[in-house]
């Protein structure tokens, strides 16, 4: 009898403890919804305190106490000089604890950004270009880290969308879609001795038909800004998509398909562009000179010259094009300032450029140009 009574008593205690934990879980779940109204304005204010030249608005925030998950919805990023339209819209951003790292004694976060949409127009781009504070120093990293109490160790973008609208032709924007990005080990918890300890991967569709893919490593804790080194590959990029932007430098483009592969590196120590090979097929390129654009053209040439002079033999900048080919193309120069107007062209053109670099130690580049001058004169330039 005593044994039976003890068992019943034990069962009651067990049921009571179970009921307590169920009630606690339900209570915490319900409580998390009451916290939404408190969390949203605090997150919005914390982000805005870190940003320079931009501010954010946030429509909803929900913190799930059980599991430590924070979900943001309706995030808008606005450039203060040109607030309409917003620069970015993020439907959903989710912060969770990275459970794998708990076993090594680190409490860090995993961030997932779902379907972010970035839209930039000419006015916004020019405002950013003229700003004395570089984009990398606008406080983006600090703003993101202010949202969640734990340091970010994994960051992912799913199905991103980026659009640039040029004033010359707003009906034909530059568009990157299906953008996927992932970066892990951002806090350098592993491979601490490596220059770039964090694996990164990027994949996207460029200008509706082209493909971009890049894999490499990064160091997100580098000062004063993160560094990255990736190998890239692009294919089937339609050059015609950049026609509106090209008009800003008096270029008229028709056709053209770009493919390339190589290495990109950008860090506080070095900026490196190494093109292993690149091709441009079937492009029709015309430079149009007019009286109205004469002053702007001279300014562009002067600005480009100063930029080139600045980067020549600069140790921290490495530019190397191992091989670049233009095939089955046409080039033209149209002068509308002279009377009468005239046009020079080279059709059935091919260009091969090798060993092009901004460092004298690399040795001379070699260029060969073939084609038909004014449609009939067989022409070869080699040097």
Coordinates of C-alpha atoms in Angstrom, one line a residue:
X1 CA 0.0 0.0 0.0
X2 CA 2.8 2.4 0.9
X3 CA 4.6 1.6 -2.4
X4 CA 1.4 2.3 -4.4
X5 CA 0.9 5.6 -2.5
X6 CA 4.5 6.7 -3.1
X7 CA 4.1 5.9 -6.8
X8 CA 1.0 8.0 -7.1
X9 CA 2.6 10.8 -5.2
X10 CA 5.6 10.6 -7.5
X11 CA 3.4 10.6 -10.6
X12 CA 1.6 13.7 -9.3
X13 CA 4.9 15.5 -8.8
X14 CA 6.0 14.5 -12.3
X15 CA 2.7 15.7 -13.8
X16 CA 3.0 18.9 -11.8
X17 CA 6.6 19.6 -13.0
X18 CA 5.5 18.8 -16.6
X19 CA 2.5 21.1 -16.4
X20 CA 4.7 23.8 -14.9
X21 CA 7.2 23.6 -17.9
X22 CA 4.3 23.5 -20.4
X23 CA 2.7 26.6 -18.8
X24 CA 6.1 28.3 -18.7
X25 CA 6.7 27.6 -22.4
X26 CA 3.2 28.8 -23.3
X27 CA 3.7 31.8 -21.1
X28 CA 7.0 32.7 -22.7
X29 CA 5.5 32.2 -26.1
X30 CA 2.6 34.6 -25.4
X31 CA 4.9 37.1 -23.6
X32 CA 7.1 37.3 -26.7
X33 CA 4.2 38.9 -28.6
X34 CA 3.7 41.5 -26.0
X35 CA 7.3 42.5 -26.3
X36 CA 6.9 43.4 -30.0
X37 CA 5.8 46.9 -29.4
X38 CA 8.8 47.6 -27.2
X39 CA 11.4 45.9 -29.3
X40 CA 10.5 47.5 -32.7
X41 CA 11.2 51.2 -31.8
X42 CA 14.4 50.3 -29.9
X43 CA 15.8 48.4 -32.8
X44 CA 14.9 51.2 -35.2
X45 CA 16.5 53.8 -33.0
X46 CA 19.7 51.7 -32.4
X47 CA 20.3 51.3 -36.1
X48 CA 19.7 54.9 -36.9
X49 CA 22.2 56.0 -34.2
X50 CA 25.0 54.1 -36.1
X51 CA 24.2 55.1 -39.7
X52 CA 25.6 58.2 -41.4
X53 CA 23.7 59.8 -44.3
X54 CA 21.0 57.1 -44.2
X55 CA 18.2 56.2 -41.8
X56 CA 15.9 53.2 -41.4
X57 CA 12.2 52.5 -40.7
X58 CA 10.9 49.2 -39.4
X59 CA 7.3 48.1 -39.5
X60 CA 7.5 45.0 -37.3
X61 CA 9.8 43.1 -34.9
X62 CA 9.2 39.9 -33.1
X63 CA 11.5 38.2 -30.6
X64 CA 10.8 34.5 -29.9
X65 CA 12.1 34.0 -26.3
X66 CA 12.2 30.2 -26.7
X67 CA 15.1 29.7 -29.1
X68 CA 16.3 33.3 -29.1
X69 CA 15.0 34.1 -32.6
X70 CA 14.5 37.7 -33.7
X71 CA 12.5 38.4 -36.9
X72 CA 12.3 41.8 -38.5
X73 CA 9.8 42.7 -41.3
X74 CA 9.3 45.7 -43.5
X75 CA 12.8 47.2 -43.1
X76 CA 13.4 50.3 -45.2
X77 CA 16.8 52.0 -45.8
X78 CA 16.5 55.6 -46.9
X79 CA 19.2 58.0 -48.2
X80 CA 18.7 61.3 -46.5
X81 CA 19.7 63.5 -49.5
X82 CA 17.3 61.7 -51.8
X83 CA 14.7 59.9 -49.6
X84 CA 12.3 58.9 -52.4
X85 CA 12.3 56.0 -53.3
X86 CA 14.0 54.1 -50.5
X87 CA 17.4 52.6 -51.4
X88 CA 16.5 49.2 -50.0
X89 CA 13.5 47.2 -48.8
X90 CA 13.9 44.0 -46.8
X91 CA 10.8 41.9 -46.4
X92 CA 12.3 39.7 -43.8
X93 CA 15.5 39.5 -41.7
X94 CA 16.0 36.7 -39.2
X95 CA 18.5 36.5 -36.4
X96 CA 19.1 33.1 -34.6
X97 CA 21.6 31.6 -32.3
X98 CA 24.2 29.5 -34.1
X99 CA 23.7 26.3 -32.1
X100 CA 26.8 24.6 -33.5
X101 CA 29.1 27.1 -32.0
X102 CA 27.6 26.7 -28.5
X103 CA 29.5 23.4 -28.1
X104 CA 32.8 25.4 -28.4
X105 CA 31.6 27.9 -25.8
X106 CA 30.7 30.8 -28.2
X107 CA 27.3 32.4 -28.3
X108 CA 27.0 33.9 -31.8
X109 CA 24.3 34.7 -34.3
X110 CA 23.2 33.5 -37.7
X111 CA 21.5 36.2 -39.9
X112 CA 19.3 35.4 -42.9
X113 CA 18.1 38.2 -45.2
X114 CA 15.2 37.1 -47.4
X115 CA 14.4 38.8 -50.7
X116 CA 16.1 42.2 -50.1
X117 CA 15.4 44.7 -52.9
X118 CA 18.0 47.4 -53.5
X119 CA 17.1 50.3 -55.9
X120 CA 19.5 53.1 -56.8
X121 CA 18.9 55.9 -59.3
X122 CA 21.3 58.4 -60.8
X123 CA 20.6 61.1 -58.3
X124 CA 21.2 58.8 -55.3
X125 CA 24.4 57.4 -56.9
X126 CA 25.8 60.9 -57.6
X127 CA 25.0 62.0 -54.0
X128 CA 26.9 59.0 -52.6
X129 CA 29.8 59.6 -55.0
X130 CA 30.2 63.2 -53.9
X131 CA 29.9 62.4 -50.2
X132 CA 33.3 62.8 -48.4
X133 CA 32.4 59.8 -46.1
X134 CA 33.1 56.5 -48.0
X135 CA 30.3 54.0 -48.2
X136 CA 32.2 51.5 -46.2
X137 CA 32.4 54.0 -43.3
X138 CA 28.6 54.7 -43.2
X139 CA 28.2 52.5 -40.2
X140 CA 26.4 49.5 -41.9
X141 CA 28.2 46.9 -39.9
X142 CA 27.6 48.6 -36.6
X143 CA 24.0 49.2 -37.4
X144 CA 23.5 45.5 -38.1
X145 CA 25.2 44.4 -35.0
X146 CA 23.2 46.7 -32.9
X147 CA 20.0 44.8 -33.7
X148 CA 20.8 41.5 -31.9
X149 CA 22.7 41.0 -28.5
X150 CA 25.0 38.4 -29.9
X151 CA 27.8 38.9 -32.4
X152 CA 27.1 37.9 -36.0
X153 CA 29.0 34.8 -37.2
X154 CA 27.1 33.7 -40.2
X155 CA 25.4 36.0 -42.8
X156 CA 23.2 34.9 -45.7
X157 CA 21.2 36.6 -48.4
X158 CA 18.5 34.7 -50.2
X159 CA 17.0 35.7 -53.5
X160 CA 18.3 39.3 -53.5
X161 CA 17.4 41.9 -56.2
X162 CA 19.5 44.9 -57.2
X163 CA 18.4 47.6 -59.7
X164 CA 20.2 50.7 -61.0
X165 CA 18.0 53.2 -62.9
X166 CA 19.9 55.6 -65.1
X167 CA 18.4 59.0 -65.9
X168 CA 19.3 58.6 -69.6
X169 CA 16.9 55.7 -70.0
X170 CA 14.8 54.9 -66.9
X171 CA 12.9 52.2 -68.9
X172 CA 16.0 50.0 -69.2
X173 CA 17.5 49.7 -65.7
X174 CA 20.5 47.6 -64.9
X175 CA 19.2 44.5 -63.0
X176 CA 20.8 41.8 -60.9
X177 CA 18.4 39.1 -59.6
X178 CA 18.4 35.7 -57.8
X179 CA 21.3 37.0 -55.7
X180 CA 22.5 34.4 -53.2
X181 CA 25.3 35.3 -50.7
X182 CA 26.7 33.4 -47.8
X183 CA 29.6 34.1 -45.4
X184 CA 30.5 31.9 -42.3
X185 CA 33.0 32.2 -39.5
X186 CA 32.7 36.0 -39.5
X187 CA 33.9 36.2 -35.9
X188 CA 37.1 34.3 -36.9
X189 CA 36.3 31.6 -34.4
X190 CA 38.1 29.1 -36.6
X191 CA 41.3 29.4 -38.8
X192 CA 42.4 32.4 -36.7
X193 CA 45.8 32.4 -38.2
X194 CA 44.6 32.7 -41.8
X195 CA 44.6 36.1 -43.5
X196 CA 41.1 35.4 -44.8
X197 CA 39.4 32.9 -42.4
X198 CA 35.8 33.2 -43.5
X199 CA 34.4 31.3 -46.5
X200 CA 32.2 33.3 -48.9
X201 CA 30.0 32.3 -51.9
X202 CA 28.1 34.6 -54.3
X203 CA 25.8 33.6 -57.2
X204 CA 23.5 35.8 -59.3
X205 CA 21.8 36.4 -62.6
X206 CA 23.1 39.6 -64.2
X207 CA 21.2 41.7 -66.7
X208 CA 18.5 39.1 -67.1
X209 CA 20.7 36.4 -68.9
X210 CA 24.2 36.6 -67.6
X211 CA 25.6 34.4 -64.9
X212 CA 27.9 35.4 -62.0
X213 CA 29.6 33.1 -59.5
X214 CA 32.4 33.7 -57.0
X215 CA 34.0 31.7 -54.2
X216 CA 36.7 32.7 -51.8
X217 CA 37.6 33.9 -48.3
X218 CA 37.1 37.0 -46.3
X219 CA 38.2 38.7 -43.1
X220 CA 35.3 40.6 -41.7
X221 CA 37.2 41.8 -38.7
X222 CA 39.9 43.6 -40.6
X223 CA 40.3 47.3 -39.8
X224 CA 39.3 49.8 -40.8
X225 CA 37.0 47.8 -43.1
X226 CA 36.6 44.1 -44.1
X227 CA 38.8 42.4 -46.7
X228 CA 38.0 39.7 -49.2
X229 CA 39.7 37.6 -51.9
X230 CA 37.5 35.6 -54.4
X231 CA 37.9 33.8 -57.7
X232 CA 35.0 34.9 -60.0
X233 CA 33.5 33.6 -63.2
X234 CA 31.0 35.5 -65.4
X235 CA 29.4 34.4 -68.6
X236 CA 26.8 35.6 -71.2
X237 CA 26.7 39.1 -69.8
X238 CA 24.8 41.4 -72.3
X239 CA 26.8 44.6 -72.7
X240 CA 23.8 46.3 -74.2
X241 CA 22.3 46.5 -70.8
X242 CA 24.8 49.3 -69.8
X243 CA 23.9 51.5 -72.8
X244 CA 22.0 54.1 -70.7
X245 CA 25.0 54.5 -68.4
X246 CA 27.4 54.6 -71.3
X247 CA 25.7 57.6 -72.7
X248 CA 27.2 59.6 -69.8
X249 CA 30.6 59.2 -71.5
X250 CA 29.3 59.6 -75.1
X251 CA 29.3 56.0 -75.9
X252 CA 26.6 54.3 -78.0
X253 CA 26.5 50.5 -77.6
X254 CA 24.8 47.8 -79.6
X255 CA 25.1 44.1 -78.8
X256 CA 28.1 42.6 -77.1
X257 CA 28.4 39.5 -74.9
X258 CA 31.0 39.5 -72.1
X259 CA 32.7 36.5 -70.4
X260 CA 35.5 36.5 -67.9
X261 CA 37.3 34.7 -65.1
X262 CA 39.9 35.8 -62.6
X263 CA 40.7 37.0 -59.1
X264 CA 39.4 39.9 -57.1
X265 CA 40.9 41.1 -53.8
X266 CA 39.9 44.1 -51.7
X267 CA 41.3 44.8 -48.3
X268 CA 42.9 47.5 -46.2
X269 CA 46.2 46.3 -47.5
X270 CA 45.6 45.8 -51.2
X271 CA 43.2 46.2 -54.1
X272 CA 43.8 43.5 -56.7
X273 CA 42.1 42.8 -60.1
X274 CA 43.7 39.9 -62.0
X275 CA 41.8 38.9 -65.1
X276 CA 43.0 35.5 -66.3
X277 CA 40.9 35.8 -69.5
X278 CA 38.1 37.9 -70.8
X279 CA 36.2 38.0 -74.1
X280 CA 33.8 40.5 -75.7
X281 CA 31.9 39.2 -78.7
X282 CA 29.9 41.0 -81.4
X283 CA 29.8 44.6 -80.0
X284 CA 29.1 47.7 -82.0
X285 CA 30.7 50.6 -80.2
X286 CA 30.5 54.3 -81.3
X287 CA 32.0 57.3 -79.6
X288 CA 30.0 60.5 -80.4
X289 CA 31.7 63.9 -80.1
X290 CA 29.5 67.0 -80.0
X291 CA 30.0 70.7 -79.3
X292 CA 27.5 70.4 -76.4
X293 CA 29.5 67.7 -74.7
X294 CA 33.0 69.0 -75.5
X295 CA 33.6 70.5 -71.9
X296 CA 32.3 67.3 -70.2
X297 CA 34.5 65.1 -72.4
X298 CA 37.7 67.1 -71.5
X299 CA 36.8 66.9 -67.8
X300 CA 36.3 63.1 -68.2
X301 CA 39.7 62.7 -69.9
X302 CA 41.4 64.9 -67.3
X303 CA 39.8 62.9 -64.4
X304 CA 40.7 59.6 -65.9
X305 CA 44.3 60.7 -66.5
X306 CA 44.7 61.7 -62.9
X307 CA 43.2 58.4 -61.7
X308 CA 45.6 56.4 -63.9
X309 CA 48.6 58.4 -62.8
X310 CA 47.6 57.9 -59.2
X311 CA 47.4 54.1 -59.5
X312 CA 50.5 53.6 -61.7
X313 CA 53.1 51.5 -59.7
X314 CA 51.2 51.9 -56.5
X315 CA 52.2 49.0 -54.3
X316 CA 48.7 48.6 -52.8
X317 CA 46.9 48.4 -56.1
X318 CA 47.5 45.6 -58.6
X319 CA 45.7 45.5 -62.0
X320 CA 46.7 42.7 -64.4
X321 CA 44.9 41.6 -67.5
X322 CA 46.5 38.4 -68.7
X323 CA 44.4 38.1 -71.9
X324 CA 41.5 40.1 -73.3
X325 CA 39.9 39.5 -76.7
X326 CA 37.3 41.4 -78.7
X327 CA 35.9 39.4 -81.6
X328 CA 33.7 40.1 -84.6
X329 CA 33.0 43.7 -83.6
X330 CA 32.8 47.2 -84.9
X331 CA 34.2 50.5 -83.6
X332 CA 33.4 54.1 -84.8
X333 CA 34.1 57.7 -84.0
X334 CA 31.5 60.3 -85.0
X335 CA 32.4 64.0 -84.9
X336 CA 29.3 66.3 -84.9
X337 CA 31.3 69.4 -84.0
X338 CA 33.2 69.7 -87.3
X339 CA 31.6 71.0 -90.4
X340 CA 31.0 68.9 -92.3
X341 CA 30.4 66.1 -89.7
X342 CA 32.4 62.9 -90.3
X343 CA 32.6 59.3 -89.2
X344 CA 35.6 57.0 -88.9
X345 CA 35.0 53.3 -88.4
X346 CA 36.7 49.9 -88.1
X347 CA 34.5 46.9 -89.0
X348 CA 35.1 43.1 -88.8
X349 CA 37.3 44.1 -85.9
X350 CA 39.3 42.0 -83.5
X351 CA 41.5 43.1 -80.6
X352 CA 43.9 41.0 -78.5
X353 CA 45.5 42.5 -75.4
X354 CA 47.9 40.6 -73.2
X355 CA 50.0 41.3 -70.1
X356 CA 48.3 44.7 -69.3
X357 CA 49.3 46.0 -65.9
X358 CA 49.6 49.1 -63.8
X359 CA 53.1 48.1 -62.7
X360 CA 56.2 48.7 -64.8
X361 CA 57.9 45.6 -63.4
X362 CA 55.3 43.5 -65.1
X363 CA 56.8 44.5 -68.5
X364 CA 55.1 45.9 -71.5
X365 CA 51.6 44.9 -72.6
X366 CA 51.1 43.6 -76.2
X367 CA 48.1 44.7 -78.3
X368 CA 47.0 43.6 -81.8
X369 CA 44.1 45.2 -83.7
X370 CA 42.7 43.8 -87.0
X371 CA 39.8 45.0 -89.1
X372 CA 38.6 46.9 -92.2
X373 CA 39.1 50.7 -92.0
X374 CA 36.1 52.5 -93.5
X375 CA 34.6 49.1 -94.4
X376 CA 37.3 48.1 -96.9
X377 CA 40.8 48.9 -96.0
X378 CA 42.6 45.9 -94.5
X379 CA 44.2 47.1 -91.3
X380 CA 46.5 45.7 -88.7
X381 CA 47.9 47.5 -85.7
X382 CA 50.5 45.8 -83.6
X383 CA 52.5 47.2 -80.6

